[in-house]
CSV table of N, CA and C in Angstrom, one decimal:
chain,number,residue,atom,x,y,z
A,285,MET,N,0.6,-1.2,0.0
A,285,MET,CA,-0.2,0.5,0.3
A,285,MET,C,0.7,1.3,0.0
A,286,GLU,N,2.1,1.2,0.9
A,286,GLU,CA,2.5,2.6,1.0
A,286,GLU,C,3.1,2.8,-0.4
A,287,VAL,N,3.8,1.4,-1.2
A,287,VAL,CA,4.4,1.9,-2.6
A,287,VAL,C,3.3,2.3,-3.5
A,288,LEU,N,2.1,1.9,-3.7
A,288,LEU,CA,0.9,2.7,-4.2
A,288,LEU,C,1.1,4.1,-4.2
A,289,LEU,N,0.4,4.1,-2.4
A,289,LEU,CA,0.6,5.9,-2.6
A,289,LEU,C,1.6,6.8,-2.8
A,290,PHE,N,3.2,6.2,-2.6
A,290,PHE,CA,4.2,6.9,-3.0
A,290,PHE,C,3.6,6.9,-4.9
A,291,LEU,N,3.4,6.1,-5.5
A,291,LEU,CA,3.2,6.3,-7.1
A,291,LEU,C,2.5,7.1,-7.6
A,292,ILE,N,1.2,7.4,-6.6
A,292,ILE,CA,0.5,8.3,-7.0
A,292,ILE,C,0.8,9.5,-6.7
A,293,ALA,N,1.8,9.5,-5.7
A,293,ALA,CA,1.9,11.3,-5.2
A,293,ALA,C,3.0,11.2,-6.2
A,294,PHE,N,3.7,10.3,-7.0
A,294,PHE,CA,5.1,10.5,-8.0
A,294,PHE,C,3.9,11.1,-9.3
A,295,THR,N,3.3,10.5,-9.6
A,295,THR,CA,2.4,11.0,-10.7
A,295,THR,C,1.7,12.4,-10.7
A,296,LEU,N,1.2,12.8,-9.4
A,296,LEU,CA,0.5,13.9,-9.5
A,296,LEU,C,2.0,14.8,-9.5
A,297,HIS,N,3.2,14.7,-8.9
A,297,HIS,CA,4.4,15.6,-8.5
A,297,HIS,C,4.7,15.8,-10.3
A,298,ASN,N,4.7,14.6,-10.9
A,298,ASN,CA,5.4,14.9,-12.7
A,298,ASN,C,3.9,15.6,-13.7
A,299,ILE,N,2.6,15.6,-13.0
A,299,ILE,CA,1.5,16.5,-13.7
A,299,ILE,C,1.7,17.8,-12.9
A,300,GLU,N,2.2,18.2,-12.1
A,300,GLU,CA,2.5,19.3,-11.2
A,300,GLU,C,3.5,19.8,-12.2
A,301,GLU,N,4.9,19.3,-12.7
A,301,GLU,CA,5.8,19.8,-13.3
A,301,GLU,C,5.4,19.7,-14.8
A,302,ALA,N,4.8,19.1,-15.3
A,302,ALA,CA,4.0,18.6,-16.3
A,302,ALA,C,3.5,20.4,-17.1
A,303,LEU,N,2.7,20.5,-16.0
A,303,LEU,CA,1.7,22.1,-16.0
A,303,LEU,C,2.6,23.5,-15.8
A,304,PHE,N,3.4,24.0,-15.1
A,304,PHE,CA,4.2,24.4,-15.3
A,304,PHE,C,5.7,24.4,-15.3
A,305,LEU,N,6.6,23.6,-15.2
A,305,LEU,CA,7.8,23.6,-15.7
A,305,LEU,C,8.7,24.3,-17.4
A,306,PRO,N,7.5,23.7,-18.3
A,306,PRO,CA,7.8,24.4,-19.6
A,306,PRO,C,8.7,25.7,-19.7
A,307,ALA,N,6.9,26.4,-19.2
A,307,ALA,CA,7.2,28.1,-19.2
A,307,ALA,C,8.3,28.4,-18.1
A,308,TRP,N,8.4,27.7,-17.0
A,308,TRP,CA,9.0,28.4,-15.7
A,308,TRP,C,10.6,28.1,-16.4
A,309,SER,N,11.0,26.7,-17.2
A,309,SER,CA,12.4,27.0,-18.0
A,309,SER,C,13.1,28.1,-18.5
A,310,ASN,N,11.6,28.5,-19.2
A,310,ASN,CA,12.1,29.8,-19.7
A,310,ASN,C,12.9,31.1,-19.3
A,311,THR,N,12.5,31.1,-18.0
A,311,THR,CA,13.9,32.3,-16.9
A,311,THR,C,14.4,31.9,-16.1
A,312,SER,N,14.5,30.3,-15.8
A,312,SER,CA,15.2,29.4,-14.9
A,312,SER,C,16.6,29.4,-15.1
A,313,ARG,N,17.0,29.8,-14.0
A,313,ARG,CA,19.0,29.5,-14.0
A,313,ARG,C,19.1,27.8,-13.9
A,314,PHE,N,18.2,27.0,-13.4
A,314,PHE,CA,18.4,26.1,-12.8
A,314,PHE,C,17.9,25.1,-13.8
A,315,GLN,N,17.1,25.2,-14.8
A,315,GLN,CA,16.8,24.9,-15.7
A,315,GLN,C,17.1,24.9,-17.0
A,316,LYS,N,17.7,24.6,-18.3
A,316,LYS,CA,17.4,25.1,-19.3
A,316,LYS,C,15.9,24.7,-20.1
A,317,THR,N,16.2,25.9,-20.9
A,317,THR,CA,14.6,26.0,-21.9
A,317,THR,C,14.2,24.2,-22.2
A,318,VAL,N,12.8,23.7,-22.1
A,318,VAL,CA,12.6,22.6,-22.4
A,318,VAL,C,11.3,23.1,-23.1
A,319,GLU,N,11.2,22.6,-24.0
A,319,GLU,CA,9.7,22.6,-25.0
A,319,GLU,C,8.7,21.9,-24.4
A,320,PRO,N,7.1,21.9,-24.3
A,320,PRO,CA,6.2,21.3,-23.6
A,320,PRO,C,6.5,20.1,-24.5
A,321,LYS,N,6.3,20.1,-25.5
A,321,LYS,CA,5.7,18.5,-26.0
A,321,LYS,C,7.1,17.2,-25.7
A,322,VAL,N,8.5,18.0,-25.6
A,322,VAL,CA,9.6,17.4,-25.3
A,322,VAL,C,9.3,17.3,-24.1
A,323,PHE,N,9.1,17.7,-22.7
A,323,PHE,CA,9.0,17.5,-21.5
A,323,PHE,C,8.0,16.5,-21.0
A,324,TYR,N,6.4,16.3,-21.9
A,324,TYR,CA,5.4,16.0,-21.3
A,324,TYR,C,5.9,14.3,-21.8
A,325,PHE,N,6.6,14.1,-23.2
A,325,PHE,CA,7.2,13.1,-23.7
A,325,PHE,C,8.3,12.3,-22.3
A,326,ALA,N,9.2,13.0,-22.0
A,326,ALA,CA,10.1,12.5,-21.2
A,326,ALA,C,9.6,12.5,-19.7
A,327,VAL,N,8.7,13.2,-19.2
A,327,VAL,CA,7.9,13.2,-18.3
A,327,VAL,C,6.7,11.6,-18.1
A,328,SER,N,6.4,11.3,-19.2
A,328,SER,CA,5.4,10.2,-19.4
A,328,SER,C,6.3,8.8,-19.6
A,329,ILE,N,7.9,8.9,-20.2
A,329,ILE,CA,8.7,7.6,-20.1
A,329,ILE,C,9.0,7.6,-18.1
A,330,VAL,N,9.3,8.5,-17.7
A,330,VAL,CA,9.8,8.5,-16.9
A,330,VAL,C,8.7,7.4,-16.0
A,331,THR,N,7.5,8.4,-15.5
A,331,THR,CA,6.7,7.7,-14.8
A,331,THR,C,6.3,6.4,-15.2
A,332,LEU,N,6.6,6.2,-16.4
A,332,LEU,CA,6.2,4.5,-17.4
A,332,LEU,C,6.9,4.0,-16.5
A,333,VAL,N,8.4,4.4,-16.1
A,333,VAL,CA,9.7,3.7,-15.4
A,333,VAL,C,9.1,3.2,-13.9
A,334,ALA,N,8.7,4.4,-13.4
A,334,ALA,CA,8.9,4.6,-11.8
A,334,ALA,C,7.6,3.5,-11.7
A,335,TYR,N,6.5,3.8,-12.7
A,335,TYR,CA,5.8,2.3,-12.2
A,335,TYR,C,5.9,1.1,-12.6
A,336,SER,N,6.7,0.6,-13.8
A,336,SER,CA,7.3,-0.7,-14.0
A,336,SER,C,8.3,-1.2,-12.8
A,337,ILE,N,8.7,-0.1,-12.1
A,337,ILE,CA,9.3,-0.7,-10.8
A,337,ILE,C,8.4,-1.1,-9.8
A,338,GLY,N,7.4,-0.1,-9.7
A,338,GLY,CA,6.6,-0.5,-8.9
A,338,GLY,C,5.9,-1.9,-8.8
A,339,ILE,N,5.3,-2.1,-10.1
A,339,ILE,CA,4.8,-3.0,-10.5
A,339,ILE,C,5.9,-4.2,-9.7
A,340,LEU,N,6.9,-4.2,-10.3
A,340,LEU,CA,7.9,-5.3,-10.7
A,340,LEU,C,8.2,-5.6,-8.7
A,341,PHE,N,8.0,-4.7,-8.6
A,341,PHE,CA,8.4,-5.0,-6.4
A,341,PHE,C,7.4,-5.5,-6.3
A,342,LEU,N,6.0,-5.1,-6.5
A,342,LEU,CA,4.7,-5.9,-5.9
A,342,LEU,C,4.8,-7.1,-6.2
A,343,MET,N,5.1,-7.6,-7.5
A,343,MET,CA,5.3,-8.5,-7.9
A,343,MET,C,6.2,-10.0,-7.3
A,344,TRP,N,7.2,-9.2,-6.9
A,344,TRP,CA,8.5,-10.0,-6.4
A,344,TRP,C,9.0,-8.7,-5.4
A,345,PRO,N,8.4,-8.9,-3.8
A,345,PRO,CA,9.0,-7.8,-2.9
A,345,PRO,C,10.3,-8.8,-2.3
A,346,GLU,N,10.1,-9.7,-2.8
A,346,GLU,CA,11.2,-10.3,-1.5
A,346,GLU,C,12.5,-10.2,-2.8
A,347,ASN,N,12.6,-10.7,-3.8
A,347,ASN,CA,13.9,-10.3,-4.9
A,347,ASN,C,14.8,-8.4,-4.6
A,348,LYS,N,16.4,-9.1,-4.3
A,348,LYS,CA,16.8,-7.9,-4.2
A,348,LYS,C,16.7,-6.8,-4.9
A,349,LEU,N,16.6,-6.9,-6.3
A,349,LEU,CA,17.0,-6.2,-7.3
A,349,LEU,C,15.4,-5.6,-7.1
A,350,MET,N,14.7,-5.9,-7.1
A,350,MET,CA,13.1,-5.3,-7.0
A,350,MET,C,13.3,-4.2,-5.7
A,351,ILE,N,13.8,-4.7,-4.6
A,351,ILE,CA,14.1,-3.8,-3.7
A,351,ILE,C,14.8,-2.9,-3.7
A,352,TYR,N,15.9,-3.0,-4.2
A,352,TYR,CA,17.0,-2.0,-4.1
A,352,TYR,C,16.7,-1.2,-5.4
A,353,LEU,N,16.0,-1.3,-6.1
A,353,LEU,CA,15.4,-0.4,-7.5
A,353,LEU,C,13.9,0.5,-6.9
A,354,GLN,N,13.1,-0.3,-6.0
A,354,GLN,CA,11.9,0.8,-5.4
A,354,GLN,C,12.7,1.6,-4.3
A,355,THR,N,13.7,1.1,-3.7
A,355,THR,CA,14.1,2.0,-2.3
A,355,THR,C,14.8,3.0,-3.0
A,356,GLY,N,15.7,2.6,-4.1
A,356,GLY,CA,16.3,3.8,-4.9
A,356,GLY,C,15.6,4.7,-5.4
A,357,LEU,N,14.8,4.4,-6.0
A,357,LEU,CA,13.1,5.9,-6.6
A,357,LEU,C,12.5,6.0,-5.3
A,358,ILE,N,12.7,5.7,-4.6
A,358,ILE,CA,11.9,6.5,-3.4
A,358,ILE,C,13.0,7.7,-2.4
A,359,GLY,N,14.0,7.2,-2.5
A,359,GLY,CA,15.0,7.8,-2.3
A,359,GLY,C,15.6,9.4,-2.9
A,360,ALA,N,15.5,8.6,-4.4
A,360,ALA,CA,15.6,9.6,-5.5
A,360,ALA,C,15.0,10.8,-5.7
A,361,MET,N,13.6,10.5,-5.2
A,361,MET,CA,12.8,11.5,-5.2
A,361,MET,C,11.9,12.1,-4.0
A,362,LEU,N,12.9,11.8,-3.1
A,362,LEU,CA,13.2,12.7,-1.7
A,362,LEU,C,14.1,13.6,-1.8
A,363,ILE,N,15.0,12.6,-2.3
A,363,ILE,CA,16.5,13.8,-2.5
A,363,ILE,C,16.1,15.1,-3.3
A,364,ASN,N,15.3,14.5,-4.9
A,364,ASN,CA,14.8,15.4,-5.5
A,364,ASN,C,13.9,16.8,-4.9
A,365,VAL,N,13.2,16.7,-4.2
A,365,VAL,CA,12.4,17.6,-3.6
A,365,VAL,C,13.0,18.6,-3.0
A,366,ILE,N,14.7,18.0,-2.2
A,366,ILE,CA,15.5,19.6,-2.0
A,366,ILE,C,16.0,19.8,-3.0
A,367,PHE,N,16.7,18.7,-4.1
A,367,PHE,CA,17.4,19.5,-4.8
A,367,PHE,C,16.8,18.7,-6.3
A,368,PRO,N,16.4,19.2,-6.8
A,368,PRO,CA,16.8,21.3,-7.5
A,368,PRO,C,15.3,21.6,-6.6
A,369,HIS,N,14.4,21.5,-6.5
A,369,HIS,CA,13.2,22.0,-6.1
A,369,HIS,C,13.2,23.1,-5.1
A,370,THR,N,13.4,22.6,-4.1
A,370,THR,CA,13.7,23.6,-2.9
A,370,THR,C,14.7,24.2,-3.3
A,371,ALA,N,16.1,24.1,-3.9
A,371,ALA,CA,16.9,24.9,-4.0
A,371,ALA,C,16.3,26.1,-4.7
A,372,ALA,N,15.8,25.7,-6.1
A,372,ALA,CA,15.4,26.4,-6.8
A,372,ALA,C,14.8,27.5,-6.3
A,373,ALA,N,14.0,27.3,-5.7
A,373,ALA,CA,13.0,27.8,-5.0
A,373,ALA,C,13.4,29.1,-4.1
A,374,ILE,N,14.6,28.8,-3.4
A,374,ILE,CA,14.9,29.4,-2.5
A,374,ILE,C,15.8,30.7,-3.0
A,375,VAL,N,16.8,29.5,-4.1
A,375,VAL,CA,18.0,30.9,-4.9
A,375,VAL,C,17.2,31.8,-5.6
A,376,GLU,N,16.0,31.5,-6.6
A,376,GLU,CA,15.2,32.0,-7.1
A,376,GLU,C,13.8,33.1,-6.7
A,377,ARG,N,14.3,32.7,-5.2
A,377,ARG,CA,12.9,33.3,-4.6
A,377,ARG,C,11.4,33.3,-5.1
A,378,ARG,N,11.0,31.8,-5.8
A,378,ARG,CA,10.0,32.2,-6.7
A,378,ARG,C,9.4,30.6,-6.8
A,379,TYR,N,8.3,30.3,-7.0
A,379,TYR,CA,7.6,29.4,-7.3
A,379,TYR,C,8.5,28.2,-8.0
A,380,ALA,N,9.1,27.1,-7.7
A,380,ALA,CA,9.6,26.1,-8.6
A,380,ALA,C,8.5,25.2,-9.1
A,381,PRO,N,8.2,24.6,-10.3
A,381,PRO,CA,7.2,23.8,-10.6
A,381,PRO,C,7.7,22.3,-9.8
A,382,GLY,N,6.5,21.5,-9.0
A,382,GLY,CA,7.1,20.6,-8.3
A,382,GLY,C,7.4,20.5,-6.6
A,383,ILE,N,7.6,21.9,-6.3
A,383,ILE,CA,7.9,22.0,-4.9
A,383,ILE,C,6.8,22.0,-4.3
A,384,LEU,N,5.0,22.1,-4.4
A,384,LEU,CA,4.2,22.2,-3.6
A,384,LEU,C,3.8,20.3,-3.7
A,385,THR,N,3.9,19.4,-5.2
A,385,THR,CA,3.5,18.0,-4.6
A,385,THR,C,4.7,17.6,-3.5
A,386,GLY,N,6.0,18.2,-4.2
A,386,GLY,CA,7.1,17.4,-3.7
A,386,GLY,C,7.2,18.0,-1.8
A,387,ALA,N,6.2,18.6,-1.5
A,387,ALA,CA,6.4,18.7,0.1
A,387,ALA,C,5.4,18.7,0.3
A,388,VAL,N,4.5,18.2,-0.4
A,388,VAL,CA,2.5,18.1,0.3
A,388,VAL,C,2.6,16.3,0.3
A,389,LEU,N,3.2,16.2,-0.9
A,389,LEU,CA,3.3,14.5,-1.3
A,389,LEU,C,4.1,13.3,-0.9
A,390,LEU,N,5.2,14.1,-1.6
A,390,LEU,CA,6.1,13.5,-2.1
A,390,LEU,C,7.2,12.7,-0.5
A,391,LEU,N,7.2,13.6,0.1
A,391,LEU,CA,7.5,14.0,1.4
A,391,LEU,C,7.5,12.8,2.2
A,392,PRO,N,5.9,13.2,2.4
A,392,PRO,CA,5.2,12.2,3.8
A,392,PRO,C,5.1,10.9,3.0
A,393,THR,N,4.8,10.6,1.7
A,393,THR,CA,4.2,9.2,0.9
A,393,THR,C,5.9,8.4,0.9
A,394,GLY,N,6.4,9.1,0.5
A,394,GLY,CA,7.8,8.5,0.5
A,394,GLY,C,8.9,8.3,1.2
A,395,SER,N,8.6,8.7,2.6
A,395,SER,CA,9.0,8.8,3.8
A,395,SER,C,8.3,7.3,4.5
A,396,ILE,N,6.9,7.2,4.1
A,396,ILE,CA,6.2,6.1,5.1
A,396,ILE,C,6.7,4.7,3.9
A,397,ALA,N,7.0,4.9,2.9
A,397,ALA,CA,6.9,4.2,1.8
A,397,ALA,C,8.7,3.7,2.2
A,398,LEU,N,9.3,4.4,2.2
A,398,LEU,CA,11.1,4.4,2.6
A,398,LEU,C,11.1,3.6,3.9
A,399,LEU,N,10.5,4.1,4.9
A,399,LEU,CA,10.6,3.3,6.0
A,399,LEU,C,10.0,2.0,5.9
A,400,HIS,N,8.7,1.6,5.4
A,400,HIS,CA,7.9,0.6,4.8
A,400,HIS,C,9.6,-0.1,4.5
A,401,MET,N,9.9,0.0,3.3
A,401,MET,CA,11.2,-0.6,2.5
A,401,MET,C,12.1,-1.2,3.3
A,402,ILE,N,12.7,-0.1,4.4
A,402,ILE,CA,13.6,-0.7,5.4
A,402,ILE,C,13.2,-1.9,6.7
A,403,GLN,N,12.2,-1.7,6.3
A,403,GLN,CA,11.7,-3.1,7.5
A,403,GLN,C,11.4,-4.0,6.9
A,404,ILE,N,11.0,-4.0,6.0
A,404,ILE,CA,11.0,-5.3,4.9
A,404,ILE,C,12.1,-5.9,4.9
A,405,ALA,N,13.0,-5.0,4.1
A,405,ALA,CA,14.0,-5.7,3.6
A,405,ALA,C,15.2,-5.7,4.2
A,406,LYS,N,15.1,-4.7,5.6
A,406,LYS,CA,16.3,-4.7,6.6
A,406,LYS,C,17.3,-4.2,5.8
A,407,LEU,N,17.4,-3.2,5.0
A,407,LEU,CA,18.6,-2.3,4.3
A,407,LEU,C,19.0,-1.5,5.5
A,408,SER,N,20.2,-1.4,5.3
A,408,SER,CA,21.4,-0.6,6.2
A,408,SER,C,21.2,0.9,5.2
A,409,ILE,N,21.7,1.6,6.0
A,409,ILE,CA,21.6,3.5,5.9
A,409,ILE,C,22.7,3.3,4.3
A,410,LEU,N,23.7,2.4,4.4
A,410,LEU,CA,24.6,2.7,3.5
A,410,LEU,C,23.9,1.9,2.0
A,411,GLU,N,23.2,0.7,2.5
A,411,GLU,CA,22.5,0.7,0.7
A,411,GLU,C,21.5,1.4,0.7
A,412,MET,N,20.5,2.3,1.3
A,412,MET,CA,19.4,3.4,0.9
A,412,MET,C,20.5,4.0,0.0
A,413,VAL,N,21.8,4.6,1.0
A,413,VAL,CA,22.2,5.8,0.1
A,413,VAL,C,22.9,5.1,-1.2
A,414,PHE,N,23.2,4.7,-1.4
A,414,PHE,CA,23.6,3.6,-2.4
A,414,PHE,C,22.2,3.6,-3.7
A,415,CYS,N,21.6,2.9,-2.9
A,415,CYS,CA,20.3,2.7,-3.9
A,415,CYS,C,19.4,4.0,-4.5
A,416,ALA,N,19.5,5.2,-3.7
A,416,ALA,CA,19.3,6.2,-4.0
A,416,ALA,C,20.0,7.1,-5.3
A,417,ALA,N,21.2,7.1,-4.5
A,417,ALA,CA,22.0,7.5,-5.5
A,417,ALA,C,22.5,6.9,-7.2
A,418,ALA,N,22.2,5.5,-7.3
A,418,ALA,CA,22.2,4.7,-8.8
A,418,ALA,C,21.0,4.8,-9.1
A,419,THR,N,20.2,4.8,-8.6
A,419,THR,CA,19.0,5.2,-9.2
A,419,THR,C,18.6,6.9,-9.7
A,420,GLY,N,19.2,7.2,-8.5
A,420,GLY,CA,19.0,8.7,-9.3
A,420,GLY,C,19.9,9.0,-10.8
A,421,ILE,N,21.3,8.6,-10.3
A,421,ILE,CA,21.7,8.6,-11.5
A,421,ILE,C,20.7,8.1,-12.9
A,422,MET,N,20.4,7.0,-12.7
A,422,MET,CA,20.1,6.3,-13.6
A,422,MET,C,18.6,7.2,-13.9
A,423,LEU,N,17.7,7.5,-13.5
A,423,LEU,CA,16.7,8.3,-13.7
A,423,LEU,C,17.2,9.8,-14.4
A,424,LEU,N,18.4,10.7,-13.8
A,424,LEU,CA,19.0,11.4,-14.5
A,424,LEU,C,19.2,11.4,-16.2
A,425,GLY,N,19.8,10.0,-16.4
A,425,GLY,CA,20.5,9.6,-17.7
A,425,GLY,C,18.8,9.4,-18.5
A,426,ILE,N,18.1,8.7,-17.9
A,426,ILE,CA,16.9,8.4,-18.9
A,426,ILE,C,16.2,9.3,-19.0
A,427,ILE,N,16.2,11.1,-18.1
A,427,ILE,CA,15.4,11.8,-18.5
A,427,ILE,C,16.4,12.6,-19.6
A,428,HIS,N,17.5,12.7,-19.8
A,428,HIS,CA,18.0,13.2,-20.6
A,428,HIS,C,18.2,12.7,-21.6
A,429,ILE,N,18.0,11.2,-22.1
A,429,ILE,CA,17.6,10.5,-23.4
A,429,ILE,C,16.6,10.8,-23.6
A,430,MET,N,15.1,10.8,-23.1
A,430,MET,CA,14.6,11.3,-23.4
A,430,MET,C,14.4,12.8,-23.7
A,431,PHE,N,14.7,13.6,-23.5
A,431,PHE,CA,14.7,14.9,-23.8
A,431,PHE,C,15.2,14.9,-24.9
A,432,LYS,N,16.7,14.1,-25.3
A,432,LYS,CA,17.1,14.3,-26.6
A,432,LYS,C,15.7,13.5,-27.9
A,433,LEU,N,15.3,12.2,-26.9
A,433,LEU,CA,14.5,11.4,-28.1
A,433,LEU,C,13.4,12.0,-28.0
A,434,GLY,N,12.8,12.9,-27.5
A,434,GLY,CA,12.0,14.1,-27.5
A,434,GLY,C,11.9,14.8,-28.5
A,435,GLU,N,13.1,15.6,-28.2
A,435,GLU,CA,13.6,16.6,-29.6
A,435,GLU,C,13.7,16.1,-30.8
A,436,LYS,N,14.4,14.9,-30.7
A,436,LYS,CA,13.9,14.1,-32.5
A,436,LYS,C,12.9,14.2,-33.1
A,437,ILE,N,12.0,13.5,-32.0
A,437,ILE,CA,10.6,13.2,-32.3
A,437,ILE,C,9.8,14.3,-33.2
A,438,GLY,N,10.0,15.3,-32.3
A,438,GLY,CA,9.3,16.6,-32.2
A,438,GLY,C,9.5,17.2,-33.6
A,439,GLU,N,11.0,16.9,-34.1
A,439,GLU,CA,11.5,17.6,-35.2
A,439,GLU,C,11.1,16.8,-36.5
A,440,ARG,N,10.7,15.5,-36.2
A,440,ARG,CA,9.8,14.8,-37.2
A,440,ARG,C,8.6,15.2,-37.5
A,441,PHE,N,8.0,15.0,-36.5
A,441,PHE,CA,6.6,16.0,-36.6
A,441,PHE,C,6.3,17.0,-37.2
A,442,ASP,N,7.7,17.8,-36.7
A,442,ASP,CA,7.5,19.5,-37.3
A,442,ASP,C,7.7,19.2,-39.2
A,443,HIS,N,8.3,18.4,-39.5
A,443,HIS,CA,7.9,18.7,-40.9
A,443,HIS,C,7.0,18.6,-41.4
């Protein structure tokens, strides 16, 4: 149940970003300008990846790889609330897309889900940190690739 609540919060967070981030990126020092269609494509794929991880974990909750991926996803998203969202809002002294759902939804559901993962999987702090860092790097890579792919797809349809 904790993982499902986290995934719902993750989805709402991504919807908030989809609604506001492309326009915000035009004037932000934190985010290079991103076209709405490119962002929608990238955030949709990342959301599908998150649900894939969640479903695989729920199907095989004893599998170490699934435990590590799910723990990493949750940890990476908790870090994501702080950087870049909170950092961007503080430095730019204005609303940063994702901060509302990050603070109100992701932090509480993610914290509860992470505690659940620690309890059921008996993970150490070092394992949690490694999972969050590795999954965060993986997600950043996926996002970067999806931005590039989204730009290429957009170019093809624009002609």
